[in-house]
Coordinates of C-alpha atoms in Angstrom, one line a residue:
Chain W
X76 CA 0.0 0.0 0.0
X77 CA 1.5 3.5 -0.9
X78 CA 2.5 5.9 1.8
X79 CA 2.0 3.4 4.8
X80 CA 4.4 1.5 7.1
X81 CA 3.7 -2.0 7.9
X82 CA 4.3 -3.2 11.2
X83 CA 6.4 -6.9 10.5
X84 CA 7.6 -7.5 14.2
X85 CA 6.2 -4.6 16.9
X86 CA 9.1 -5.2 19.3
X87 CA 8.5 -5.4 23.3
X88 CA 6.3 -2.5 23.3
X89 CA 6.0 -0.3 20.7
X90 CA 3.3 2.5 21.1
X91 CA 2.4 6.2 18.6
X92 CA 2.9 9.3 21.2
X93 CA 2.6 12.6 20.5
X94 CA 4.3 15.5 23.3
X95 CA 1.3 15.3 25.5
X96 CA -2.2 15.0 26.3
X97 CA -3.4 18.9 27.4
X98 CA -6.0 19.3 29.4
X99 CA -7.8 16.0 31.0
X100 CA -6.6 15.5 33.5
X101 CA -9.1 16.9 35.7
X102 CA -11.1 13.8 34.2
X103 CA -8.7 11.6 35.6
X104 CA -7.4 10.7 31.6
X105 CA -3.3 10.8 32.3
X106 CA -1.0 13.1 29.9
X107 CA 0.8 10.3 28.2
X108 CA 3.5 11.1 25.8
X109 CA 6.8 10.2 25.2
X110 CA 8.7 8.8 28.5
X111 CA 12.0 10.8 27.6
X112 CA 10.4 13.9 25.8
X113 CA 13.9 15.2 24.8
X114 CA 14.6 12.6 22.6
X115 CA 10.9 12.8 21.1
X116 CA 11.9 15.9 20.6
X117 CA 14.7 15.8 18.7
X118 CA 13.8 13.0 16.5
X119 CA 11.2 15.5 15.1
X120 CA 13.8 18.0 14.6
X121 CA 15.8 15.6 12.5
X122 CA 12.6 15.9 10.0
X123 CA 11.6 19.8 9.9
X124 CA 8.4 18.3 12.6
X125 CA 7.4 20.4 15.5
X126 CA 8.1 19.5 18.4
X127 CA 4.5 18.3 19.2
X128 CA 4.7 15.6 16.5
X129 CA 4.0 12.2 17.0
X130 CA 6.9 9.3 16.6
X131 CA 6.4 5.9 17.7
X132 CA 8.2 5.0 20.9
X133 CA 10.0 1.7 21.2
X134 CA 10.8 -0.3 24.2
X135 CA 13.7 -2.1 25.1
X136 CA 13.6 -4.2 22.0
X137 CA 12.8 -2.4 18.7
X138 CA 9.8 -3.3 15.6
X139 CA 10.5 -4.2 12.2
X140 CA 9.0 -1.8 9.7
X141 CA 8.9 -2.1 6.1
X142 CA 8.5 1.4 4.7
X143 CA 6.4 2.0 1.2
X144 CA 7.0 5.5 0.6
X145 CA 9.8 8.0 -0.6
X146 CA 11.2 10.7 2.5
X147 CA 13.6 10.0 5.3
X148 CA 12.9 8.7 9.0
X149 CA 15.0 8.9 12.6
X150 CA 15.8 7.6 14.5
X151 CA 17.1 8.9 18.6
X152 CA 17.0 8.5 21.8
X153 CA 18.9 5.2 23.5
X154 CA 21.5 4.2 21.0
X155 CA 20.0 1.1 19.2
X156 CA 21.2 -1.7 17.4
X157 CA 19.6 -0.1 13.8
X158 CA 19.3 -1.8 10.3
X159 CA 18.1 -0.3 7.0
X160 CA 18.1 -3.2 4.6
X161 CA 19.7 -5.5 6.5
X162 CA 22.8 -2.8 6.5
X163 CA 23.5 -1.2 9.8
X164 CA 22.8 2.7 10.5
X165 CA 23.2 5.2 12.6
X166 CA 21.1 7.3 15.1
X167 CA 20.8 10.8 15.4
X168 CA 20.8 11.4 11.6
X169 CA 18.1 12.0 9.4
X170 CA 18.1 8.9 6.6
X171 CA 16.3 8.8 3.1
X172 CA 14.1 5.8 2.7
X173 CA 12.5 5.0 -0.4
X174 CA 9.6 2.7 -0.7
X175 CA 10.0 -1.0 0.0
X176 CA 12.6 -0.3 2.8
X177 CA 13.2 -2.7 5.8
X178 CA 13.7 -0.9 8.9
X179 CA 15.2 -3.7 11.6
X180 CA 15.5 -2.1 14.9
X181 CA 16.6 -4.6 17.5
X182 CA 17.9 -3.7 21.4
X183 CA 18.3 -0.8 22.8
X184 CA 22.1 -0.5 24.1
X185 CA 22.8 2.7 26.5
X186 CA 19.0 2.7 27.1
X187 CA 15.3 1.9 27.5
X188 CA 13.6 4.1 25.1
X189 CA 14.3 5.2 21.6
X190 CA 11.9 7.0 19.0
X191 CA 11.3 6.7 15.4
X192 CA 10.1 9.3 13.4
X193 CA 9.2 10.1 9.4
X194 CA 9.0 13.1 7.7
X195 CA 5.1 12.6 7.1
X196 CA 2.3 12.8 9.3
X197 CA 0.2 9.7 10.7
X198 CA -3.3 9.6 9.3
X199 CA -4.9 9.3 12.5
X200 CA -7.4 10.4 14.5
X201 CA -7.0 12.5 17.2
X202 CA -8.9 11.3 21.0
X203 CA -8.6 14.1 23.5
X204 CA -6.8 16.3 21.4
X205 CA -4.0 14.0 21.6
X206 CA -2.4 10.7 19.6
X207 CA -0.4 9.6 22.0
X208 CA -1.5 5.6 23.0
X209 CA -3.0 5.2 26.6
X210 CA -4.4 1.7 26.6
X211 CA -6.4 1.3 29.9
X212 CA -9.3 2.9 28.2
X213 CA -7.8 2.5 24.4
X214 CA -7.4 6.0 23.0
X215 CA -5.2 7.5 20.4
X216 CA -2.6 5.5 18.8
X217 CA -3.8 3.2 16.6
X218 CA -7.6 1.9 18.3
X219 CA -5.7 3.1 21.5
X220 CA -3.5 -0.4 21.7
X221 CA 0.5 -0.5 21.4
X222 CA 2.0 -1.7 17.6
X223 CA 1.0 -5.1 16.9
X224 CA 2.4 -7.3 13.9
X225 CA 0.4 -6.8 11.0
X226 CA -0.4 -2.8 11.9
X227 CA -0.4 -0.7 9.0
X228 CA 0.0 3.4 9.2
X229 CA -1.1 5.6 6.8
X230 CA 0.4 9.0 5.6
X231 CA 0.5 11.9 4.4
X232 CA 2.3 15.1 3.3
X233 CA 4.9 13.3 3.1
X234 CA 8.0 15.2 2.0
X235 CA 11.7 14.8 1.6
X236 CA 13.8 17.7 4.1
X237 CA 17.3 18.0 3.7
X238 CA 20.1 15.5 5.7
X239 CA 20.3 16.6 9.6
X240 CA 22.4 14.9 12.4
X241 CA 22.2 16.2 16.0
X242 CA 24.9 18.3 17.2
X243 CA 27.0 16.2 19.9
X244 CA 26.4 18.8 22.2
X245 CA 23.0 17.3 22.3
X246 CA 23.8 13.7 22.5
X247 CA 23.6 12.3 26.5
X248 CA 24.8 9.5 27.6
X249 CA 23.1 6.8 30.1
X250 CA 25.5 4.5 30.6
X251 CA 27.6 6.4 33.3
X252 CA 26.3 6.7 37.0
X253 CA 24.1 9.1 37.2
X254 CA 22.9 12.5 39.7
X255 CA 19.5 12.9 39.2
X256 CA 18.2 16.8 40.7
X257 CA 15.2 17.0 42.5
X258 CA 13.6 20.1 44.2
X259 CA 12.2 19.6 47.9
X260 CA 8.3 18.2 47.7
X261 CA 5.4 19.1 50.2
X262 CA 5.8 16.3 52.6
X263 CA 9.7 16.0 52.7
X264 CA 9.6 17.0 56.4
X265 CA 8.6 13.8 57.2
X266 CA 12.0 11.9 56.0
X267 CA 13.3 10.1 58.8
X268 CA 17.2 10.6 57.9
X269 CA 18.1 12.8 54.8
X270 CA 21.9 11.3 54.7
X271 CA 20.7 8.0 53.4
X272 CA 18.1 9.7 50.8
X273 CA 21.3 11.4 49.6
X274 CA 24.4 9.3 50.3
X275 CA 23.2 6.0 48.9
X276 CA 22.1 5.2 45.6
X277 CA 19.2 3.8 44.0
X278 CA 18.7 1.5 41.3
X279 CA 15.3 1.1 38.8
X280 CA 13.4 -2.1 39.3
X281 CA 13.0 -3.9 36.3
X282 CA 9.3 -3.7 37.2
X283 CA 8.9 -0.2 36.0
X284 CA 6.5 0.8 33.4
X285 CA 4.8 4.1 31.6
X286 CA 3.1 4.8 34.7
X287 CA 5.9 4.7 37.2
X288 CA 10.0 3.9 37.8
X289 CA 10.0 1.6 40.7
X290 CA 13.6 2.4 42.7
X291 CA 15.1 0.3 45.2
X292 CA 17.7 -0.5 46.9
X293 CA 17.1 2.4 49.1
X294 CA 14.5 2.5 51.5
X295 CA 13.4 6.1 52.3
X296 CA 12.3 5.7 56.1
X297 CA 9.4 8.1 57.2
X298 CA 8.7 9.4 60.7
X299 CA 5.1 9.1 60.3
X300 CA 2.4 7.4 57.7
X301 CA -0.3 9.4 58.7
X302 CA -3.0 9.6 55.7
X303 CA -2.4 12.7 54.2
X304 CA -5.0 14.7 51.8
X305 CA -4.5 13.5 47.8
X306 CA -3.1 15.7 46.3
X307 CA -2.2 16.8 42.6
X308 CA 0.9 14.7 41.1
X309 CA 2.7 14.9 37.7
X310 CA 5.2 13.0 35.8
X311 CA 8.6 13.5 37.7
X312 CA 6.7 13.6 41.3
X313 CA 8.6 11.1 44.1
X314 CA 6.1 9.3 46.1
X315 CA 6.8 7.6 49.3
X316 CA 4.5 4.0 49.6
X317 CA 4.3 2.4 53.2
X318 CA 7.6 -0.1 52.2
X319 CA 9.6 2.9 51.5
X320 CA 10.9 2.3 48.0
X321 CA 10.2 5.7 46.2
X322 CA 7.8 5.6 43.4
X323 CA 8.6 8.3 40.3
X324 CA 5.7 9.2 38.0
X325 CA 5.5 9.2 34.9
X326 CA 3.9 9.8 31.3
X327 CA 0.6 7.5 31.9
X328 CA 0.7 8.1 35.6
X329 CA -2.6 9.1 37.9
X330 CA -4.0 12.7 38.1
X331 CA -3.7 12.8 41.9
X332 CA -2.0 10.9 44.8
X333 CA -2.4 9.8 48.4
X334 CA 1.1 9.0 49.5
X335 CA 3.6 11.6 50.5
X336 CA 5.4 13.4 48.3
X337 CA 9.0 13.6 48.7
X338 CA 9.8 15.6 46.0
X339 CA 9.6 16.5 42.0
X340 CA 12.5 15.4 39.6
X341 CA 13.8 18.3 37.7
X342 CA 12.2 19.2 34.8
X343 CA 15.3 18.5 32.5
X344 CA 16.1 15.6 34.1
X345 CA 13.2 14.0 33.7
X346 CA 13.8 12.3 29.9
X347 CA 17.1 11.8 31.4
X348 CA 15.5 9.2 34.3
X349 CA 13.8 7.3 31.8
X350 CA 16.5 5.6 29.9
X351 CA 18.9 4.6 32.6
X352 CA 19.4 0.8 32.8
X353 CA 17.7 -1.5 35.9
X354 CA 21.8 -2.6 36.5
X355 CA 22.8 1.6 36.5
X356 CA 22.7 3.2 39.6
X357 CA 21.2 6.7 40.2
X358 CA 22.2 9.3 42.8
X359 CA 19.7 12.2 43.9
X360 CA 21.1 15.7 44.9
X361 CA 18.7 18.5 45.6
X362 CA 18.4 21.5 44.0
X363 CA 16.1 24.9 45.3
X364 CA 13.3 26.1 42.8
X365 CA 15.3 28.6 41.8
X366 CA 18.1 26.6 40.3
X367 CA 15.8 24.4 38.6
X368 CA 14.6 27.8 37.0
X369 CA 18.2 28.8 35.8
X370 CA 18.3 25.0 34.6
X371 CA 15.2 25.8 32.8
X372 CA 15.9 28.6 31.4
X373 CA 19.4 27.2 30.4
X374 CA 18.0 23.8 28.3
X375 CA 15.4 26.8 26.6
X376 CA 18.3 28.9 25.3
X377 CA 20.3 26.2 24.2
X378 CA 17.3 24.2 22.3
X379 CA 16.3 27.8 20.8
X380 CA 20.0 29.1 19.9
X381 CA 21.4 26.2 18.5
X382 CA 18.3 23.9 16.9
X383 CA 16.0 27.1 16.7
X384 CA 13.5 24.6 18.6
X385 CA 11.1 26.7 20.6
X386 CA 10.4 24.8 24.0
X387 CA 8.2 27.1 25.1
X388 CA 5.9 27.4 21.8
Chain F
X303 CA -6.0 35.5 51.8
X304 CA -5.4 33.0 49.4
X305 CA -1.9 30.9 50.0
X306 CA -0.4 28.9 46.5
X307 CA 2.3 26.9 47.0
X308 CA 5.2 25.4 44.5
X309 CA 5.2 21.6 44.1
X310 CA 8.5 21.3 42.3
X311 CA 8.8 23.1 38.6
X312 CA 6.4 22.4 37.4
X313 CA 3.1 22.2 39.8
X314 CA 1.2 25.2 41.9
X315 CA -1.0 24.4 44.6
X316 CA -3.7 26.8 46.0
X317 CA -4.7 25.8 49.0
X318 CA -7.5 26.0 52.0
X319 CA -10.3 26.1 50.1
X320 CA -14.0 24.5 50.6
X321 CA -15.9 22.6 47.8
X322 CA -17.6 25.5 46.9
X323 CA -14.8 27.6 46.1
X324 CA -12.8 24.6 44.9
X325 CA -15.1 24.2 42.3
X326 CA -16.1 27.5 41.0
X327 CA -12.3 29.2 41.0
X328 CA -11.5 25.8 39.3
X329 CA -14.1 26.6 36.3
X330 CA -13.2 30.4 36.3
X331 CA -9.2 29.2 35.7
X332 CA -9.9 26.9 33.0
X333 CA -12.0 30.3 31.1
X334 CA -9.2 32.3 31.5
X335 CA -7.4 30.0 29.1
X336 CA -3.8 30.9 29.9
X337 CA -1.5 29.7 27.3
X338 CA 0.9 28.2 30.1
X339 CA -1.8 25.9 32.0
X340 CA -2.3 22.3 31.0
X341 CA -4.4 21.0 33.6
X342 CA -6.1 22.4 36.4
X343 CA -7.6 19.8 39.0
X344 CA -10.1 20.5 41.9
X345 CA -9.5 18.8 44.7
X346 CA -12.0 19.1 48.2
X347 CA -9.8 21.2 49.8
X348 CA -7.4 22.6 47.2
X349 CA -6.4 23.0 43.6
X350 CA -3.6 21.6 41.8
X351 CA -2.3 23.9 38.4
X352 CA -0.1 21.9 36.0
X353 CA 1.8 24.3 34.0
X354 CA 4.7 24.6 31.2
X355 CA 7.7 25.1 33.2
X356 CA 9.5 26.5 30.1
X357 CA 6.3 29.4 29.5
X358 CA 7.2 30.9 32.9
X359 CA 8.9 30.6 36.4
X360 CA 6.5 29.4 39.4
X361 CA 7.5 32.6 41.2
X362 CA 6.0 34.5 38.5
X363 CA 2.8 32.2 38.0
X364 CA 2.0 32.4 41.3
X365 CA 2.2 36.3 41.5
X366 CA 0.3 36.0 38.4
X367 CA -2.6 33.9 39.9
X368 CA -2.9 35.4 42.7
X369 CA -3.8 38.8 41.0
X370 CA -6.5 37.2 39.1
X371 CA -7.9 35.9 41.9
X372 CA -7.6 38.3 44.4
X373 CA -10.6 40.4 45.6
X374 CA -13.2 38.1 43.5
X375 CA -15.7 36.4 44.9
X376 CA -15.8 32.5 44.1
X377 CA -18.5 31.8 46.4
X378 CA -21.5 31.3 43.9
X379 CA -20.5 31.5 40.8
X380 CA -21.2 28.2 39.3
X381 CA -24.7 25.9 41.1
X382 CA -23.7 22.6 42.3
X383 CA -25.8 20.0 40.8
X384 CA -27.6 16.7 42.5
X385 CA -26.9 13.4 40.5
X386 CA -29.1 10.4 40.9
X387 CA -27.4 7.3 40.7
X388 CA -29.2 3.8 40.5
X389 CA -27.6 1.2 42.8
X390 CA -28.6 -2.5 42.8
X391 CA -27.0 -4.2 45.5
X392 CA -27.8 -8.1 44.3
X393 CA -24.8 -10.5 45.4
X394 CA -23.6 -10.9 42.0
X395 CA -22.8 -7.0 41.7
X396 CA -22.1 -6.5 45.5
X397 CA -19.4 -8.9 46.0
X398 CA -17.9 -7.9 49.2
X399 CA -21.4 -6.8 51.1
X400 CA -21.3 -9.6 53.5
X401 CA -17.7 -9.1 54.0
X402 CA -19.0 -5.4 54.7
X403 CA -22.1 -6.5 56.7
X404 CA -19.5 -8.6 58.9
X405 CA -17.1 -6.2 59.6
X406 CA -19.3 -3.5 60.1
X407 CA -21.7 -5.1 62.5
X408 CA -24.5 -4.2 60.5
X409 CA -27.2 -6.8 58.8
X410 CA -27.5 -6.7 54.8
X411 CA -30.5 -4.4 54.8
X412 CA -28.6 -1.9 57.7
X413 CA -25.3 -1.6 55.2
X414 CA -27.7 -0.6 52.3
X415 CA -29.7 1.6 54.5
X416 CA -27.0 3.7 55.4
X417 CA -25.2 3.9 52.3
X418 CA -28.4 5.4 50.1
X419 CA -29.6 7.1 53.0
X420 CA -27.5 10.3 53.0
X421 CA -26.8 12.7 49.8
X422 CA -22.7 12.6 49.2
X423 CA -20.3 15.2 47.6
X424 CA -18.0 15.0 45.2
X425 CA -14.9 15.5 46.5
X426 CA -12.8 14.5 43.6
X427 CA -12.5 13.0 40.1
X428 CA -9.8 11.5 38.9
X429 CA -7.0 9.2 39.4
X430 CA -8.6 6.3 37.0
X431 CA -10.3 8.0 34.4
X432 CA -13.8 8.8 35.6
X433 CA -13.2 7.5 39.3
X434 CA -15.5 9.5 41.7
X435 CA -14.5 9.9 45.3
X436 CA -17.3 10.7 47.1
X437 CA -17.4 12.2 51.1
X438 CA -19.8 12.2 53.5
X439 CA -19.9 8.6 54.0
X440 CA -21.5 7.3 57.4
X441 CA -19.2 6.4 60.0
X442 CA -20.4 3.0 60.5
X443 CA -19.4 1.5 56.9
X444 CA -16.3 3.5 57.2
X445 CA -13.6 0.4 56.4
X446 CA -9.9 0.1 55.2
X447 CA -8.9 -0.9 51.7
X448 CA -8.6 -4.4 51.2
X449 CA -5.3 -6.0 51.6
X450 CA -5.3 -8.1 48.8
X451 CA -6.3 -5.6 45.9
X452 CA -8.2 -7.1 43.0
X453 CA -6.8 -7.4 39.4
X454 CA -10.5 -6.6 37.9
X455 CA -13.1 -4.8 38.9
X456 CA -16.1 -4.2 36.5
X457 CA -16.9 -0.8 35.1
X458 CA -19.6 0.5 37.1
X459 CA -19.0 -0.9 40.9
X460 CA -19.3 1.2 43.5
X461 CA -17.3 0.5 46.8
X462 CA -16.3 2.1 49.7
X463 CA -12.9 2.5 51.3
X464 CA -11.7 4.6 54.5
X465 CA -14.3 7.7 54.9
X466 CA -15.5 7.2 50.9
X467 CA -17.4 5.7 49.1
X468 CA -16.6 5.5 45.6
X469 CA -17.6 4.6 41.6
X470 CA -15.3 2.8 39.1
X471 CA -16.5 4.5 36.0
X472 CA -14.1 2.1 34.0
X473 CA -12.9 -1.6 34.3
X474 CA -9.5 -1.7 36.4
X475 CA -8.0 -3.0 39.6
X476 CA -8.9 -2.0 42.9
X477 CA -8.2 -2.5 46.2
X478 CA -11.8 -0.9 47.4
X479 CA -14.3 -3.0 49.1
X480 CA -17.3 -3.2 46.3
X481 CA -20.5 -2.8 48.1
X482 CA -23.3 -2.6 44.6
X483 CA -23.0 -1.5 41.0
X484 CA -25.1 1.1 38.9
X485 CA -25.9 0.1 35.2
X486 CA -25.0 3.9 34.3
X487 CA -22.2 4.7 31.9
X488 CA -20.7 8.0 33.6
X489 CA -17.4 8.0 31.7
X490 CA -17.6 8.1 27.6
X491 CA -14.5 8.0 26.3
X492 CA -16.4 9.1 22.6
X493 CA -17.3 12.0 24.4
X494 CA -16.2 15.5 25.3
X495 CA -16.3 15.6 28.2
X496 CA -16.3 12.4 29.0
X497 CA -18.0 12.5 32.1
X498 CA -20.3 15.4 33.1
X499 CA -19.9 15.0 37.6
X500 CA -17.7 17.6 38.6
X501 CA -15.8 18.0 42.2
X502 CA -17.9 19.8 44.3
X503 CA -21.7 18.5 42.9
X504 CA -23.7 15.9 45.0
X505 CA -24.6 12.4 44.5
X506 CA -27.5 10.2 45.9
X507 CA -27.9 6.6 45.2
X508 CA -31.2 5.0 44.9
X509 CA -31.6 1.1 45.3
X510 CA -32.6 -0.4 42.2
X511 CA -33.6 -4.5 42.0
X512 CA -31.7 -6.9 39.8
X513 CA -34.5 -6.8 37.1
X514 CA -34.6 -3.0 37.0
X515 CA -30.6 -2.7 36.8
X516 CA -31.1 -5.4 33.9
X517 CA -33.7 -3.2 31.8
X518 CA -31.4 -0.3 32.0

């Protein structure tokens, strides 16, 4: 079929996102998106797409796409083990692709997450102003379920931009141990002993998902489990459960919480989180508000002067 | 004088509010239509603002807020509405009543009594899409979660947990203790919005029998 993809092998869990859902969470309908927003980001710069675009997300183990049109894909995010036509590629660079392609994408290396995109625009519907996949009640995406084998996507406007590659400056790396920043949350007065919170590190269960990144190996100790009132959450928020292992939220998380809240993950460091390894260890280190500003204001400058992306559009 | 808070970069809270208020400064927020909000949530007591971190600093937000807010009067602005819900509390639907009826100390026909009998509030929606936590439950069916959550519970169910009672608007898990069911869809995902309850209106439940839950 012209200007489609067909889905040959989805991978472990391969799912269409778009930046966010705006706007219902109020209705208890989670903001979805991309778990590392940066690299969603960036693979939509690598084909002329704003950065609201949708890509498809892969997890841990990539699909196998065969391409019937003429334009170019990316490909970024964890570095992945990447063939075009059974030849290997790289990440980072925009590719041309012309129709009857083979796109093999098999594990993720560095990371958890990488994110495919095409210089055309799904054909699907929006839900919720919004294509990004949220299975529990099956919106966006494709009939709101992950990639499956046998999935087609349509396009269109389809067009052919010229070559990019992102600048190294904007290339991370996951594979190193890693300080996450978080700024002080409304129940933090209740940790029992700050030096362990910060001393020792923490490592991601395994059993981590779009909804949450389980740590442990690091139980946070509270002087009191007193109910407290829910209260709103969003992705980066640190929750505190009764066994003490710290809870982050994240792109299909709730709209509101009852445990404590020990703090909120940095806004930039947020994508960062997502793609380090179950076996990596992760350090926190607390900023103020106010740094997490400069931060901000840094990552905007830097996106705006150097990609002319707009974060703040 | 109304406080906000920060909740890292990203969250504002505004805090010590009533229902009332809750829900009418909630409504007035979303009209303003401010380019940097993405969610606003009414909670019972407070309201949580999501907002674009890289649109503006908290500090600034909040400053921002608070002059929009200030010297208005969010008392009446929006009429709280009364929702009738059927309930059918057959043993099929009400899997955990006798558990209920046990722990309570309460016969079958006391535990229904005294959950249709009063008119609850909406203290909040959300969490699960469509999830309605309702206050105002009487103190004699007030019970913990269960220990053992379940994997499913059917769309619909209605349970009660701590001081609320509660309506699973979509099939999920849940650890709540499931006391009846209504045959009402309140959460249409085809829909915009998808469900109409908002925090702050009230709810009564009226007992409905197998057949009539059946013909719905």
């Amino acid at each position: 079929m012209k200007n489609t993809i067909e889905i040959l092998r989805a991978g472990v869990y391969s799912s269409i996102q778009d930046l966010r859902r705006v706007g219902f969470k109020k209705y208890g309908i989670p903001k979805s998106g991309p778990m590392d927003e940066y690299s969603h980001i960036l693979t939509n710069w690598l084909l002329d797409k704003d950065i609201y675009s949708e890509t498809i997300e892969i997890t841990y183990y990539g699909p196998k796409i065969k391409i019937n049109f003429e334009g170019n894909i990316g490909i970024f995010g964890s570095k992945c083990d990447t063939q075009l036509n059974n030849k290997k590629i790289k990440t980072g660079v925009s590719i041309k692709v012309k129709s009857g392609d083979i796109l093999d994408i098999k594990k993720c290396i560095d990371g958890n997450r990488a994110y495919i995109g095409f210089s055309g625009c799904m054909k699907l519907k929006k839900v919720f102003k919004s294509l990004s996949t949220y299975e529990k009640i099956q919106i966006g995406g494709l009939s709101g379920k992950k990639l499956n084998k046998n999935d087609t996507i349509s396009f269109k406007n389809i067009k052919s931009p010229k070559i990019k590659r992102i600048p190294s400056s904007f290339i991370k790396r996951y594979d190193q141990n890693n300080y996450i920043r978080i700024i002080k949350g409304i129940h933090f007065n209740r940790v029992q002993n700050e030096k362990t919170l910060f001393d020792n590190d923490f490592n991601i269960s395994a059993n981590s998902d779009r909804m949450g990144l389980r740590l442990i190996n690091n139980t946070i100790e509270l002087k009191n489990h007193d109910e407290i009132e829910s209260t709103v959450v969003n992705k980066g928020t640190i929750q505190i459960p009764r066994d003490g292992n710290p809870i982050i939220l994240m792109s299909d998380s709730q709209s509101t919480g009852g445990y404590p809240i020990l703090g909120n993950i940095c806004n930039v460091d947020i994508s960062r989180i997502t793609q380090i390894k179950p076996n990596k260890s992760i350090k926190f280190k607390m900023i103020t508000l106010i740094e997490s500003n400069k931060i901000l204001e840094y990552e905007r400058k830097k996106f705006k002067s150097k990609l002319n992306i707009d974060l703040s559009a | 004088m109304i406080k906000i808070i920060p909740s890292g970069d990203s969250i504002i809270i505004i805090k010590d509010l009533n229902d009332l208020k809750s829900s009418t400064l909630t409504n007035y927020l979303v009209k303003l239509n401010l380019n940097e909000i993405e969610d606003v949530i009414s909670l019972k007591n407070s309201i949580g603002i999501i907002f674009n971190p890289y649109k503006i600093t908290s500090e600034k937000f909040i400053k921002n807020i608070k002059s929009l807010i200030s010297n208005k009067n969010f008392t009446n602005n929006r009429s709280l509405k009364t929702w009738k819900i059927p309930i059918c509390y057959d043993k099929d639907f009400a899997i955990d009543l006798k558990e209920i009826s046990t722990k309570c100390e309460l016969d079958i026909d006391q535990v229904k009594k005294k959950h249709n009998n009063l008119s609850y509030k909406v203290d909040l929606v959300g969490f699960l899409p469509g999830f309605l936590y309702l206050g105002n439950l009487d103190k004699s069916l007030y019970l913990p979660r269960k220990k053992n959550p379940r994997t499913h519970i059917q769309e619909g169910s209605i349970g009660i947990a701590g001081n609320q009672t509660g309506i699973y608007n979509i099939e999920s898990p849940g650890g709540w203790n499931i006391i009846g069911r209504t045959p009402l869809k309140l959460f249409d995902k085809l829909k915009d919005p998808p469900i109409k309850i908002k925090q702050g209106d009230k709810i009564i439940f009226k007992e409905i029998t197998r057949e009539e839950f059946n013909s719905y």
